[in-house]
Coordinates of C-alpha atoms and ligand atoms in Angstrom, one line a residue:
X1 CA 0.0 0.0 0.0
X2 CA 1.4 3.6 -1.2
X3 CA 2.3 5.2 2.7
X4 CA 1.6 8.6 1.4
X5 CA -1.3 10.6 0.8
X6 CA -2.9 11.8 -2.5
X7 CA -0.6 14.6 -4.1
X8 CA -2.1 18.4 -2.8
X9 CA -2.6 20.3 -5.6
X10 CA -2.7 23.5 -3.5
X11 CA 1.2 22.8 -3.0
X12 CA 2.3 22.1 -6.1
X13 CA 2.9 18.2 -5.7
X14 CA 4.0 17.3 -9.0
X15 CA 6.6 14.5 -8.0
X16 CA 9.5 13.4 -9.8
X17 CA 9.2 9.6 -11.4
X18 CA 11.6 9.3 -14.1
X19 CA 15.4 8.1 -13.1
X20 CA 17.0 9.7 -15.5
X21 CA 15.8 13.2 -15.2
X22 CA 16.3 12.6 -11.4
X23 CA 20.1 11.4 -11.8
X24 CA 20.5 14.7 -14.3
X25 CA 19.3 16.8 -11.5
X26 CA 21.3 15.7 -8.6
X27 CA 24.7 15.9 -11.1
X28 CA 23.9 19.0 -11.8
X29 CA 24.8 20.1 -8.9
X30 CA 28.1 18.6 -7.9
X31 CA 27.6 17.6 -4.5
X32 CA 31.1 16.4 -2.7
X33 CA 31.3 14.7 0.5
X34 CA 31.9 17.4 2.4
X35 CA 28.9 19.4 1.2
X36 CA 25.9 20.9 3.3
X37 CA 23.2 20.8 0.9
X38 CA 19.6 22.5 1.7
X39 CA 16.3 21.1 -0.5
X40 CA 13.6 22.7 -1.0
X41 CA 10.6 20.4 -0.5
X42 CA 12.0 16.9 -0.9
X43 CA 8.0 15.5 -1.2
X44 CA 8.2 11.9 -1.4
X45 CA 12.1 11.6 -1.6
X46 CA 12.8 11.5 -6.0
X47 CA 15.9 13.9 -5.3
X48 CA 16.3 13.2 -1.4
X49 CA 17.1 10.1 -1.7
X50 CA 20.0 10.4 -4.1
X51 CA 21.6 13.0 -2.5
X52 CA 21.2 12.0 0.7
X53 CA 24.3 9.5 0.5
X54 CA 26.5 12.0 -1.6
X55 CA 26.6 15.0 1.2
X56 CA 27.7 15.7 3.8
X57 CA 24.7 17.4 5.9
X58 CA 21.3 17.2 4.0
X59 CA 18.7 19.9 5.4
X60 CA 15.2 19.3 4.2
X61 CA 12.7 22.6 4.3
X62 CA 8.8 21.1 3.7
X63 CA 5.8 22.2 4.4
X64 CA 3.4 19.5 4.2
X65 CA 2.8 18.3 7.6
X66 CA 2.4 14.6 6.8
X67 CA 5.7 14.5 4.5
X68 CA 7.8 16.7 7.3
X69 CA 6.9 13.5 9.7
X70 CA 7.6 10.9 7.2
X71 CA 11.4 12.7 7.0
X72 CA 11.6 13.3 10.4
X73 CA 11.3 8.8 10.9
X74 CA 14.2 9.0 8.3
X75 CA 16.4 11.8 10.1
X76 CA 16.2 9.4 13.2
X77 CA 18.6 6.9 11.6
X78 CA 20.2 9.5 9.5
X79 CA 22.6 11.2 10.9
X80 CA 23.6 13.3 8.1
X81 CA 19.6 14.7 7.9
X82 CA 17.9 17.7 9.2
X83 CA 14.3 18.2 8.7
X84 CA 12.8 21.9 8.9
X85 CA 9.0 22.1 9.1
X86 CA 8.7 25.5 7.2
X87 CA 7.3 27.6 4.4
X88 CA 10.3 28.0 2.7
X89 CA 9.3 31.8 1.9
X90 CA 9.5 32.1 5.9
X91 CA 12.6 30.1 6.4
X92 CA 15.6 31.7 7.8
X93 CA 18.5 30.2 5.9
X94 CA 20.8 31.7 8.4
X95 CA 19.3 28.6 10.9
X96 CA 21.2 26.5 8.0
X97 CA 24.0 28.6 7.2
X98 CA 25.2 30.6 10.1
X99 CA 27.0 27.6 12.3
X100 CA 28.6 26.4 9.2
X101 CA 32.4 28.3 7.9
X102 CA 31.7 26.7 4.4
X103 CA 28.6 28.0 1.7
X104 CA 25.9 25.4 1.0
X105 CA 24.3 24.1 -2.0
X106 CA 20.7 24.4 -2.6
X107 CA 18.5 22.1 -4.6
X108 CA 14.4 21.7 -5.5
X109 CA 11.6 20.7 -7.4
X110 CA 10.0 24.1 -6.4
X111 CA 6.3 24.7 -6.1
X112 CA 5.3 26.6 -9.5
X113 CA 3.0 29.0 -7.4
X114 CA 5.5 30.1 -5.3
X115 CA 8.9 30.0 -7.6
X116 CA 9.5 33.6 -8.3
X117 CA 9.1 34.5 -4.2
X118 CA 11.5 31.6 -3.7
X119 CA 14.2 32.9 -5.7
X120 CA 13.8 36.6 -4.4
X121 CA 14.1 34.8 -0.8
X122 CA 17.3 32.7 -1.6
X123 CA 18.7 36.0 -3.3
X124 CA 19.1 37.2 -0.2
X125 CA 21.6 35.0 0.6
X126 CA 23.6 34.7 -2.1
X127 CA 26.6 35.7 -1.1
X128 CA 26.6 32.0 1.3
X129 CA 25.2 30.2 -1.6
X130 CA 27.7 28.4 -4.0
X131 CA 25.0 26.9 -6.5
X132 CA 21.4 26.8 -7.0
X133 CA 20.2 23.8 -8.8
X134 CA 16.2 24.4 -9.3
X135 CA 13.2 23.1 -11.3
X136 CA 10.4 25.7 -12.2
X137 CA 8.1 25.9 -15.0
X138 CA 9.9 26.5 -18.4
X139 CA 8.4 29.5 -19.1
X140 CA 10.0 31.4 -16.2
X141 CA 13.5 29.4 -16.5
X142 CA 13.7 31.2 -20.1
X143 CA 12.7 34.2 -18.6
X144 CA 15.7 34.2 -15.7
X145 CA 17.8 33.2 -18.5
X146 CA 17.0 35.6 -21.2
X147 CA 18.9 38.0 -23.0
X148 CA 17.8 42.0 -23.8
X149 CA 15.7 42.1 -26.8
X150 CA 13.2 39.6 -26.7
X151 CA 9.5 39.1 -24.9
X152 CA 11.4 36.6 -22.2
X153 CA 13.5 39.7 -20.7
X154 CA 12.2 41.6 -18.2
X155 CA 12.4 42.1 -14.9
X156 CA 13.5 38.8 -13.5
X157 CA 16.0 38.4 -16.1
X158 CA 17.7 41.9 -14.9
X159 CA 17.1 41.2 -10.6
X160 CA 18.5 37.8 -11.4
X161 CA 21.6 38.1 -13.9
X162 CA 22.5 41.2 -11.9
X163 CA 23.4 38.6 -9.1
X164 CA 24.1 35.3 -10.4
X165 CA 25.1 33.4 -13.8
X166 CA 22.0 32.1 -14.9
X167 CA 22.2 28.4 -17.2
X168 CA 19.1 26.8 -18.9
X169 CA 20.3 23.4 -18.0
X170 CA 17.8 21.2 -19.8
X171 CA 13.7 20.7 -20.4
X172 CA 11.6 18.2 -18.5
X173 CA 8.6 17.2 -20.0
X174 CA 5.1 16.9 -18.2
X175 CA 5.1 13.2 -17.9
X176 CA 8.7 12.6 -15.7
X177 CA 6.2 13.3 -12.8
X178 CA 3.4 12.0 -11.1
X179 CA 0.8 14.1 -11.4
X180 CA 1.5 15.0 -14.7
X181 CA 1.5 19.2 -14.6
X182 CA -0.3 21.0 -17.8
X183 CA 3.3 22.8 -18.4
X184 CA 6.7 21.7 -19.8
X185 CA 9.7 22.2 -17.0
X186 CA 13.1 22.9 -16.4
X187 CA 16.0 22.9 -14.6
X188 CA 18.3 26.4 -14.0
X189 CA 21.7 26.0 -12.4
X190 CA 22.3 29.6 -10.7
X191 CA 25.8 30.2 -9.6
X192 CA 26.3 33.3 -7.6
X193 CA 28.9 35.5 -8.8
X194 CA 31.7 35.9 -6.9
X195 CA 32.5 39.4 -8.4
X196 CA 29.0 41.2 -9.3
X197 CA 30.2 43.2 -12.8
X198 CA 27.4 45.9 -12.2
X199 CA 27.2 46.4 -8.3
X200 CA 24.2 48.7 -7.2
X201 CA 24.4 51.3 -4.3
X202 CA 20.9 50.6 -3.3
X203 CA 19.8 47.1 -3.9
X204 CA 15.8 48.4 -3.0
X205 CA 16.2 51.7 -5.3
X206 CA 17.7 48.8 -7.6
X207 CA 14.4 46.8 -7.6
X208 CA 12.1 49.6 -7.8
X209 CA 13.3 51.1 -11.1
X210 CA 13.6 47.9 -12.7
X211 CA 10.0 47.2 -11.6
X212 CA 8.7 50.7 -12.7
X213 CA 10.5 50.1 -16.1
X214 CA 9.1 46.9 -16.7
X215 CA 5.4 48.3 -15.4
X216 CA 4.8 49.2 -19.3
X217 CA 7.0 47.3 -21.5
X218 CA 5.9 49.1 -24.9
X219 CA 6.3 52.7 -23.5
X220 CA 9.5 54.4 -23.3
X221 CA 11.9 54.7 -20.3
X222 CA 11.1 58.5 -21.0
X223 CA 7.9 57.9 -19.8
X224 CA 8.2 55.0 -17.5
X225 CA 10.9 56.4 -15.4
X226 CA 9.2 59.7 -15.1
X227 CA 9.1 60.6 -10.9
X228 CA 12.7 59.1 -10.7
X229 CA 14.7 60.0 -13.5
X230 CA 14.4 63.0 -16.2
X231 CA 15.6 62.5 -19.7
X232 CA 18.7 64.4 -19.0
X233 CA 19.7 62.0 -16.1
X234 CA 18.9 58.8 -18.3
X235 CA 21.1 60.5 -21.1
X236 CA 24.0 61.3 -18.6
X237 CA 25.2 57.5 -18.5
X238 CA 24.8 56.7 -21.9
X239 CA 21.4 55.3 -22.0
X240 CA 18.8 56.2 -24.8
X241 CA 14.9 58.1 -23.0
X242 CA 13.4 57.1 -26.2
X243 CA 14.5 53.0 -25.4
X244 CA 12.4 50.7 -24.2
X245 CA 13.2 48.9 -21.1
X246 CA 13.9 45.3 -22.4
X247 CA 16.2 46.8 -24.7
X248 CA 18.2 47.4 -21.8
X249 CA 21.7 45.4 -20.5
X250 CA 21.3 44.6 -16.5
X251 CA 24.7 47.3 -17.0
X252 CA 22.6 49.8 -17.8
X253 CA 20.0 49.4 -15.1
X254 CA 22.5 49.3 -12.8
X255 CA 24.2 52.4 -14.1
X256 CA 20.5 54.6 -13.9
X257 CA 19.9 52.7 -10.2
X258 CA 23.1 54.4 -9.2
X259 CA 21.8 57.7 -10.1
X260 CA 19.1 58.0 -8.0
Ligands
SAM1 N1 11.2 17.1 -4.6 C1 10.0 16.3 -4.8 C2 10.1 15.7 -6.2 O1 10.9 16.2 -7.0 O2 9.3 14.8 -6.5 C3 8.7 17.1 -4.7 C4 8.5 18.3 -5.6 S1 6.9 19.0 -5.5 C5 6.9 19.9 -7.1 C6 7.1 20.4 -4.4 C7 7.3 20.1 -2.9 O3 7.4 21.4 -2.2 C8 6.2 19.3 -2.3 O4 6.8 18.3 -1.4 C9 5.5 20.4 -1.4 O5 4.8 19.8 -0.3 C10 6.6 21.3 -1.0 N2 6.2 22.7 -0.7 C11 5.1 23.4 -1.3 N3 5.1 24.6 -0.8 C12 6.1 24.7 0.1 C13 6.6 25.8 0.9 N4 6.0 27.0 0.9 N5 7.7 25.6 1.6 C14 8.4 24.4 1.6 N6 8.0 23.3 0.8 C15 6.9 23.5 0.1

């Protein structure tokens, strides 16, 4: 008899069935012995188990109730296991991180309801991160990854490249889980850099112009920016008012963010 209960929609529970796309994910991020490793919502164990035997110190963040007890049984012969009953948007990675010298890895299947919040929350510690292996839906991995220029580039592209080097790993199609989801997958490796190219004074000030110049792709930043920057200000580091925002390098953002 299957120990679990039925999959909750409401919490994304798409679980992971096929072997290979499981062993691609785990490689992808590298995990030595020595490695503290944090995953997001192990569910029923696809990733868990793999990686589980390759780290060092496994920390498991879930928030189902029934699966956070199943792990907890397992943590009680595992020594290398720690299981955090948590939303992961509330979690305090510093619980993880903080006792440790060395940065951790981070690996999940995320919940596609919740995946853009997630990243925002890991962004903010980034600088004790040393990879991000993570699956969302594929339509926002092209987005994270996107270059200026197209209708994928926008605002997470810029928040996300600004901080970290951004890979499309590979697609995952609907049926590698059970329930099937309506949408393709993939996986994003995000690698923190350890020298940001285009620092910002104000990482808030940062966010708040990128979100205002995003609010109306078609207009110009002439018009989006207007309450923050004049045309004069936009023109003194080399950027055009009559542009558009996704015409704009995360350089360039970062250069009008510093004037303000
Ligand atoms: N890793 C498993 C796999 O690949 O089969 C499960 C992936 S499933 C898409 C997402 C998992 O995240 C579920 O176990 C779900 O209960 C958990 N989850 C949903 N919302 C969460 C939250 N806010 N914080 C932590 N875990 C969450």
């Amino acid at each position: 008899m299957n120990q679990f209960a039925a999959p909750r929609k409401s919490l994304g529970q798409n679980f992971l069935q096929d072997p290979n796309i499981i062993n691609k994910i785990v490689a992808a991020l590298s995990i030595q012995p020595d490695d503290i490793v944090l995953e997001i919502g192990p569910g029923r164990g696809a990733l868990t188990h793999l990686i589980l035997p390759l780290a060092g110190q496994l920390h498991l963040v879930e928030y189902d109730r029934d699966l956070v007890q199943y792990w907890q049984q397992k943590a009680q012969t595992a020594a290398n296991l720690d299981v955090h009953s948590a939303d992961i948007l509330k979690f305090d990675l510093n619980q993880v991180i903080s006792a440790q010298p060395q940065n951790i890895k981070v690996i999940g299947n995320l919940p596609y309801n919740i995946s853009s919040p997630v990243l925002f929350h890991l962004m903010q510690y980034a600088d004790r991160i040393d990879s991000q292996v993570v699956m969302l839906q594929k339509e926002v991995v092209q987005r994270m990854s996107a270059q200026p220029g197209g209708k994928d580039y926008g605002r997470l592209s810029v928040m996300l490249q600004q901080r970290y080097d951004i890979e499309y790993l590979f697609t995952v199609p609907p049926g590698a889980f059970f329930p099937p989801p309506k949408v393709e997958s993939a996986i994003a490796r995000l690698t923190p850099l350890s020298t940001i190219s285009h620092p910002v004074n104000n990482h808030k000030e940062f966010e708040g112009l990128v979100k205002q110049a995003f609010s109306q792709r078609r207009k110009t930043l002439r018009n989006t920016l207007k309450g923050l920057l004049n045309s004069e200000q936009i023109e003194s580091v080399g950027v055009n008012p009559a542009a558009r925002a996704e015409t704009l390098s995360v350089a360039e953002f970062a250069a009008l963010a510093n004037l303000l």
